[in-house]
Amino acid sequence: MEEVRVFPLTCAVQNYAWGKVGLDSEVAKLVVGGDPLAVVEVGKPYAELWMGAHPKGDAQIKDNRIAQTTLGQWIAHFPACLGSKVKDTFQGQLPFLFKVLSVNTALSIQAHPNRELAIRLHAQFPEHYPDNNHKPEMAIALTRFQGLCGFRTVEEILGFLKSVPEFHALVGNEAAEELRCSAGDAVRTSQALKKCFTRMMNCEKKVFVDQLNMLVKRVTEEGAAGKDTSSSNGDLLLRLHSQYPGDIGCFSIYFLNHMVLDPGQAMFLGANEPHAYLCGDCIECMACSDNTVRAGLTPKYIDVNTLCEMLNYSPASASSKLFPCVQDASDPCVTLYDPPVPDFTVMRIQVPASVKQYTVVPVDSASILLVIEGDASATSAAALSDITLRRGTVLFISANESISLHITSQSGMSMFRACCLL
């Protein structure tokens, strides 16, 4: 029988504690949309939807004509589906993991190692660093999405050192003064910033807990008295402290940019970039790895020394951390998010209500397509039968295959597609 090369997937859900609960979660809504028989439990968090072939969440194939049960098994049998360049470059593996995240409480402050560091960490501490790959990642907001990303400008950090005495106490006079005197010299600034951050992260627990309690008490009292607490980043501080009381990560808001993304806006997190997701729903795409070096806002293992050594201490404005997307020259419905790494590219496909026939064009890479809004009937020579697309449908598309959509919804369609454009 002719092999089926385009097929729907049932994807793994991760119920991490930080996820949005029940049908408040975009992940849960997509799961139910894609499979009306799926049961969503009321009090359960639905944090991540994993669309890919990662061993911790390999997608199930939803086509009983296919002998293999998971996407990973199928790719192992038919590696040509990846496209010849992708297959050769990434040793017959799908190079990316595509996700939807629904964030209710903050994820840990973290960074991901580059390839060289990943190889070293995996060899030394395999229990904490499970593979030897880098993990660049990109988040694209589905709803209003908040996160921390990269070091703030020196002016902003100095401003907080001045207006938040509890923060200054952890960094210390000497390091704060070095940062103040480094203005205009990028190398000195980077060294001074590293010293400030390392001092704070290595504070004795009793010292930082006392300072944090004093800070929270002061900001709470000022807020109750109707004072503006923005010079202490009061609202965000109290929110994080309520989620992670007594955690050193609460002070990181004075070092890192607070990002607020509107739907469609993105941030790219390259190697060694400190970041944390705070709240909201997003599409995420990353290299296929699970390596994370944590620094706070977490009950998990914190590797302070590795983190402080590896970080990219380049101060920059929040606006410069927004990742620019570009209109596809050949298709007005497609916006490209093409990061400076070879592992993945994401396309946002928005088909207007006036268009009823649309072609998902072939690319020289396996790709995964997620339907966010809209309904269509999909035909492809590689599917051998029609596939119904609706909110939550996930399709695997082999390299160099196209799909014709006959759109039945009144308001058009919104989709995201991950692939590898070498």
PDB file of C-alpha atoms in Angstrom, residues 211-400:
ATOM      1  CA  GLN A 211      15.580  41.592  53.111  1.00  0.00           C
ATOM      2  CA  LEU A 212      12.776  40.115  51.019  1.00  0.00           C
ATOM      3  CA  ASN A 213      10.380  40.144  53.976  1.00  0.00           C
ATOM      4  CA  MET A 214      11.281  43.781  54.708  1.00  0.00           C
ATOM      5  CA  LEU A 215      10.754  44.707  51.056  1.00  0.00           C
ATOM      6  CA  VAL A 216       7.400  42.924  50.791  1.00  0.00           C
ATOM      7  CA  LYS A 217       6.216  44.540  54.056  1.00  0.00           C
ATOM      8  CA  ARG A 218       7.273  48.005  52.868  1.00  0.00           C
ATOM      9  CA  VAL A 219       5.692  47.668  49.400  1.00  0.00           C
ATOM     10  CA  THR A 220       2.474  46.228  50.888  1.00  0.00           C
ATOM     11  CA  GLU A 221       2.202  49.115  53.361  1.00  0.00           C
ATOM     12  CA  GLU A 222       2.974  51.728  50.701  1.00  0.00           C
ATOM     13  CA  GLY A 223       0.352  50.185  48.410  1.00  0.00           C
ATOM     14  CA  ALA A 224      -2.247  50.144  51.214  1.00  0.00           C
ATOM     15  CA  ALA A 225      -1.525  53.836  51.842  1.00  0.00           C
ATOM     16  CA  GLY A 226      -2.279  54.564  48.184  1.00  0.00           C
ATOM     17  CA  LYS A 227       1.341  55.288  47.246  1.00  0.00           C
ATOM     18  CA  ASP A 228       2.793  54.464  43.830  1.00  0.00           C
ATOM     19  CA  THR A 229       5.074  51.417  44.247  1.00  0.00           C
ATOM     20  CA  SER A 230       6.326  51.280  40.648  1.00  0.00           C
ATOM     21  CA  SER A 231       9.830  52.464  41.628  1.00  0.00           C
ATOM     22  CA  SER A 232      10.087  49.149  43.527  1.00  0.00           C
ATOM     23  CA  ASN A 233       8.304  47.193  40.749  1.00  0.00           C
ATOM     24  CA  GLY A 234       5.730  46.572  43.484  1.00  0.00           C
ATOM     25  CA  ASP A 235       2.926  44.760  41.641  1.00  0.00           C
ATOM     26  CA  LEU A 236       5.224  42.174  40.070  1.00  0.00           C
ATOM     27  CA  LEU A 237       7.173  41.708  43.317  1.00  0.00           C
ATOM     28  CA  LEU A 238       4.026  40.928  45.334  1.00  0.00           C
ATOM     29  CA  ARG A 239       2.693  38.579  42.648  1.00  0.00           C
ATOM     30  CA  LEU A 240       5.951  36.556  42.510  1.00  0.00           C
ATOM     31  CA  HIS A 241       6.341  36.575  46.290  1.00  0.00           C
ATOM     32  CA  SER A 242       2.812  35.191  46.718  1.00  0.00           C
ATOM     33  CA  GLN A 243       3.748  32.337  44.346  1.00  0.00           C
ATOM     34  CA  TYR A 244       7.304  31.698  45.636  1.00  0.00           C
ATOM     35  CA  PRO A 245       7.623  33.156  49.157  1.00  0.00           C
ATOM     36  CA  GLY A 246      11.201  33.503  50.392  1.00  0.00           C
ATOM     37  CA  ASP A 247      12.682  32.803  46.934  1.00  0.00           C
ATOM     38  CA  ILE A 248      15.793  34.675  45.737  1.00  0.00           C
ATOM     39  CA  GLY A 249      14.191  34.799  42.283  1.00  0.00           C
ATOM     40  CA  CYS A 250      11.848  37.557  43.519  1.00  0.00           C
ATOM     41  CA  PHE A 251      14.814  39.968  43.395  1.00  0.00           C
ATOM     42  CA  SER A 252      15.646  39.075  39.764  1.00  0.00           C
ATOM     43  CA  ILE A 253      12.912  41.480  38.592  1.00  0.00           C
ATOM     44  CA  TYR A 254      15.358  44.317  39.313  1.00  0.00           C
ATOM     45  CA  PHE A 255      17.949  42.806  36.946  1.00  0.00           C
ATOM     46  CA  LEU A 256      15.810  41.413  34.110  1.00  0.00           C
ATOM     47  CA  ASN A 257      13.532  43.102  31.568  1.00  0.00           C
ATOM     48  CA  HIS A 258       9.812  42.688  32.224  1.00  0.00           C
ATOM     49  CA  MET A 259       8.316  41.833  28.812  1.00  0.00           C
ATOM     50  CA  VAL A 260       4.630  42.179  27.947  1.00  0.00           C
ATOM     51  CA  LEU A 261       3.822  40.646  24.556  1.00  0.00           C
ATOM     52  CA  ASP A 262       0.593  41.208  22.648  1.00  0.00           C
ATOM     53  CA  PRO A 263      -0.738  38.303  20.552  1.00  0.00           C
ATOM     54  CA  GLY A 264       1.603  37.690  17.616  1.00  0.00           C
ATOM     55  CA  GLN A 265       4.616  39.344  19.290  1.00  0.00           C
ATOM     56  CA  ALA A 266       7.598  37.105  20.035  1.00  0.00           C
ATOM     57  CA  MET A 267      10.790  36.794  22.034  1.00  0.00           C
ATOM     58  CA  PHE A 268      13.763  34.611  21.111  1.00  0.00           C
ATOM     59  CA  LEU A 269      15.820  33.078  23.913  1.00  0.00           C
ATOM     60  CA  GLY A 270      19.273  32.183  22.651  1.00  0.00           C
ATOM     61  CA  ALA A 271      21.935  30.309  24.593  1.00  0.00           C
ATOM     62  CA  ASN A 272      22.806  31.794  28.015  1.00  0.00           C
ATOM     63  CA  GLU A 273      19.927  34.323  27.986  1.00  0.00           C
ATOM     64  CA  PRO A 274      18.317  34.577  31.450  1.00  0.00           C
ATOM     65  CA  HIS A 275      14.525  34.371  31.261  1.00  0.00           C
ATOM     66  CA  ALA A 276      11.309  33.298  32.953  1.00  0.00           C
ATOM     67  CA  TYR A 277       7.739  33.020  31.734  1.00  0.00           C
ATOM     68  CA  LEU A 278       5.296  34.731  34.127  1.00  0.00           C
ATOM     69  CA  CYS A 279       1.748  34.360  32.792  1.00  0.00           C
ATOM     70  CA  GLY A 280      -0.342  33.973  29.634  1.00  0.00           C
ATOM     71  CA  ASP A 281      -0.553  31.575  26.689  1.00  0.00           C
ATOM     72  CA  CYS A 282       2.039  31.158  23.946  1.00  0.00           C
ATOM     73  CA  ILE A 283       3.266  29.034  21.085  1.00  0.00           C
ATOM     74  CA  GLU A 284       6.805  27.862  21.763  1.00  0.00           C
ATOM     75  CA  CYS A 285       9.325  26.227  19.482  1.00  0.00           C
ATOM     76  CA  MET A 286      12.725  24.964  20.564  1.00  0.00           C
ATOM     77  CA  ALA A 287      15.594  22.683  19.694  1.00  0.00           C
ATOM     78  CA  CYS A 288      14.854  19.159  20.893  1.00  0.00           C
ATOM     79  CA  SER A 289      16.496  19.267  24.322  1.00  0.00           C
ATOM     80  CA  ASP A 290      15.581  19.299  27.999  1.00  0.00           C
ATOM     81  CA  ASN A 291      18.643  21.132  29.373  1.00  0.00           C
ATOM     82  CA  THR A 292      17.810  23.902  31.820  1.00  0.00           C
ATOM     83  CA  VAL A 293      20.042  25.740  34.312  1.00  0.00           C
ATOM     84  CA  ARG A 294      17.802  27.224  37.029  1.00  0.00           C
ATOM     85  CA  ALA A 295      18.279  30.282  39.201  1.00  0.00           C
ATOM     86  CA  GLY A 296      15.172  30.835  41.300  1.00  0.00           C
ATOM     87  CA  LEU A 297      11.354  30.831  41.421  1.00  0.00           C
ATOM     88  CA  THR A 298      11.535  27.054  41.667  1.00  0.00           C
ATOM     89  CA  PRO A 299      11.533  24.171  44.142  1.00  0.00           C
ATOM     90  CA  LYS A 300      13.878  22.307  41.714  1.00  0.00           C
ATOM     91  CA  TYR A 301      17.674  21.981  41.702  1.00  0.00           C
ATOM     92  CA  ILE A 302      19.418  25.371  41.487  1.00  0.00           C
ATOM     93  CA  ASP A 303      22.889  25.368  39.966  1.00  0.00           C
ATOM     94  CA  VAL A 304      23.984  28.880  40.963  1.00  0.00           C
ATOM     95  CA  ASN A 305      27.651  28.610  39.988  1.00  0.00           C
ATOM     96  CA  THR A 306      27.005  27.236  36.491  1.00  0.00           C
ATOM     97  CA  LEU A 307      24.298  29.831  35.957  1.00  0.00           C
ATOM     98  CA  CYS A 308      26.350  32.840  37.052  1.00  0.00           C
ATOM     99  CA  GLU A 309      29.296  31.714  34.905  1.00  0.00           C
ATOM    100  CA  MET A 310      27.302  31.050  31.734  1.00  0.00           C
ATOM    101  CA  LEU A 311      24.940  34.037  31.478  1.00  0.00           C
ATOM    102  CA  ASN A 312      25.032  36.627  28.742  1.00  0.00           C
ATOM    103  CA  TYR A 313      25.684  39.844  30.717  1.00  0.00           C
ATOM    104  CA  SER A 314      24.754  42.255  27.932  1.00  0.00           C
ATOM    105  CA  PRO A 315      22.352  44.948  29.131  1.00  0.00           C
ATOM    106  CA  ALA A 316      19.622  45.930  26.654  1.00  0.00           C
ATOM    107  CA  SER A 317      16.180  47.541  26.591  1.00  0.00           C
ATOM    108  CA  ALA A 318      13.002  45.487  26.760  1.00  0.00           C
ATOM    109  CA  SER A 319      11.963  46.706  23.295  1.00  0.00           C
ATOM    110  CA  SER A 320      15.189  45.345  21.785  1.00  0.00           C
ATOM    111  CA  LYS A 321      14.270  41.886  23.120  1.00  0.00           C
ATOM    112  CA  LEU A 322      11.149  41.694  20.945  1.00  0.00           C
ATOM    113  CA  PHE A 323      11.899  39.300  18.086  1.00  0.00           C
ATOM    114  CA  PRO A 324      10.914  40.790  14.697  1.00  0.00           C
ATOM    115  CA  CYS A 325       8.719  38.731  12.380  1.00  0.00           C
ATOM    116  CA  VAL A 326       8.673  39.278   8.605  1.00  0.00           C
ATOM    117  CA  GLN A 327       5.962  39.005   5.969  1.00  0.00           C
ATOM    118  CA  ASP A 328       6.552  36.087   3.572  1.00  0.00           C
ATOM    119  CA  ALA A 329       7.316  37.581   0.144  1.00  0.00           C
ATOM    120  CA  SER A 330       5.407  34.866  -1.732  1.00  0.00           C
ATOM    121  CA  ASP A 331       2.313  34.461   0.511  1.00  0.00           C
ATOM    122  CA  PRO A 332       0.493  37.417   2.120  1.00  0.00           C
ATOM    123  CA  CYS A 333      -1.150  35.042   4.655  1.00  0.00           C
ATOM    124  CA  VAL A 334       2.201  33.939   6.123  1.00  0.00           C
ATOM    125  CA  THR A 335       4.341  35.695   8.754  1.00  0.00           C
ATOM    126  CA  LEU A 336       7.794  34.184   9.369  1.00  0.00           C
ATOM    127  CA  TYR A 337       9.548  33.943  12.720  1.00  0.00           C
ATOM    128  CA  ASP A 338      13.021  32.877  11.616  1.00  0.00           C
ATOM    129  CA  PRO A 339      15.523  32.819  14.505  1.00  0.00           C
ATOM    130  CA  PRO A 340      19.337  32.892  14.122  1.00  0.00           C
ATOM    131  CA  VAL A 341      19.620  29.103  14.692  1.00  0.00           C
ATOM    132  CA  PRO A 342      19.202  26.314  12.112  1.00  0.00           C
ATOM    133  CA  ASP A 343      16.949  24.051  14.232  1.00  0.00           C
ATOM    134  CA  PHE A 344      13.548  25.652  13.597  1.00  0.00           C
ATOM    135  CA  THR A 345      11.416  28.352  11.957  1.00  0.00           C
ATOM    136  CA  VAL A 346       7.788  29.118  12.804  1.00  0.00           C
ATOM    137  CA  MET A 347       5.167  30.384  10.351  1.00  0.00           C
ATOM    138  CA  ARG A 348       1.970  32.086  11.440  1.00  0.00           C
ATOM    139  CA  ILE A 349      -0.710  31.490   8.796  1.00  0.00           C
ATOM    140  CA  GLN A 350      -3.745  33.785   8.888  1.00  0.00           C
ATOM    141  CA  VAL A 351      -6.244  33.151   6.119  1.00  0.00           C
ATOM    142  CA  PRO A 352      -8.860  35.932   5.825  1.00  0.00           C
ATOM    143  CA  ALA A 353     -12.602  35.194   5.797  1.00  0.00           C
ATOM    144  CA  SER A 354     -12.828  36.094   2.071  1.00  0.00           C
ATOM    145  CA  VAL A 355     -10.501  33.206   1.074  1.00  0.00           C
ATOM    146  CA  LYS A 356     -12.104  29.745   0.874  1.00  0.00           C
ATOM    147  CA  GLN A 357      -9.353  27.770  -0.915  1.00  0.00           C
ATOM    148  CA  TYR A 358      -5.829  27.885   0.518  1.00  0.00           C
ATOM    149  CA  THR A 359      -2.714  25.821  -0.151  1.00  0.00           C
ATOM    150  CA  VAL A 360      -0.255  24.979   2.612  1.00  0.00           C
ATOM    151  CA  VAL A 361       2.856  25.064   0.434  1.00  0.00           C
ATOM    152  CA  PRO A 362       5.523  22.356   0.427  1.00  0.00           C
ATOM    153  CA  VAL A 363       8.825  23.026   2.217  1.00  0.00           C
ATOM    154  CA  ASP A 364      11.994  20.928   2.139  1.00  0.00           C
ATOM    155  CA  SER A 365      11.499  19.861   5.755  1.00  0.00           C
ATOM    156  CA  ALA A 366       9.056  17.864   7.822  1.00  0.00           C
ATOM    157  CA  SER A 367       6.633  20.261   9.500  1.00  0.00           C
ATOM    158  CA  ILE A 368       3.941  20.287  12.164  1.00  0.00           C
ATOM    159  CA  LEU A 369       0.776  22.341  11.654  1.00  0.00           C
ATOM    160  CA  LEU A 370      -1.488  23.458  14.523  1.00  0.00           C
ATOM    161  CA  VAL A 371      -4.963  24.917  13.945  1.00  0.00           C
ATOM    162  CA  ILE A 372      -5.771  27.714  16.430  1.00  0.00           C
ATOM    163  CA  GLU A 373      -9.049  28.911  14.872  1.00  0.00           C
ATOM    164  CA  GLY A 374     -11.267  27.857  11.978  1.00  0.00           C
ATOM    165  CA  ASP A 375     -12.532  24.773  10.151  1.00  0.00           C
ATOM    166  CA  ALA A 376     -11.516  23.223   6.855  1.00  0.00           C
ATOM    167  CA  SER A 377     -11.431  20.034   4.862  1.00  0.00           C
ATOM    168  CA  ALA A 378      -7.849  19.176   3.877  1.00  0.00           C
ATOM    169  CA  THR A 379      -6.802  17.113   0.889  1.00  0.00           C
ATOM    170  CA  SER A 380      -3.306  15.956   0.000  1.00  0.00           C
ATOM    171  CA  ALA A 381      -1.949  13.350  -2.379  1.00  0.00           C
ATOM    172  CA  ALA A 382       0.130  12.176   0.610  1.00  0.00           C
ATOM    173  CA  ALA A 383      -2.884  11.753   2.938  1.00  0.00           C
ATOM    174  CA  LEU A 384      -4.850   9.366   0.668  1.00  0.00           C
ATOM    175  CA  SER A 385      -8.128  10.613   2.193  1.00  0.00           C
ATOM    176  CA  ASP A 386      -9.615  13.925   3.366  1.00  0.00           C
ATOM    177  CA  ILE A 387      -8.725  15.217   6.841  1.00  0.00           C
ATOM    178  CA  THR A 388     -11.067  17.443   8.832  1.00  0.00           C
ATOM    179  CA  LEU A 389      -9.265  20.417  10.383  1.00  0.00           C
ATOM    180  CA  ARG A 390     -10.695  22.246  13.387  1.00  0.00           C
ATOM    181  CA  ARG A 391      -9.417  24.192  16.391  1.00  0.00           C
ATOM    182  CA  GLY A 392      -6.818  21.958  18.064  1.00  0.00           C
ATOM    183  CA  THR A 393      -6.067  19.723  15.055  1.00  0.00           C
ATOM    184  CA  VAL A 394      -2.343  18.913  14.768  1.00  0.00           C
ATOM    185  CA  LEU A 395      -0.981  17.587  11.446  1.00  0.00           C
ATOM    186  CA  PHE A 396       2.384  16.083  10.589  1.00  0.00           C
ATOM    187  CA  ILE A 397       3.402  17.017   7.034  1.00  0.00           C
ATOM    188  CA  SER A 398       6.328  15.196   5.420  1.00  0.00           C
ATOM    189  CA  ALA A 399       8.919  17.202   3.482  1.00  0.00           C
ATOM    190  CA  ASN A 400       7.874  18.509   0.059  1.00  0.00           C
TER     191      ASN A 400
END
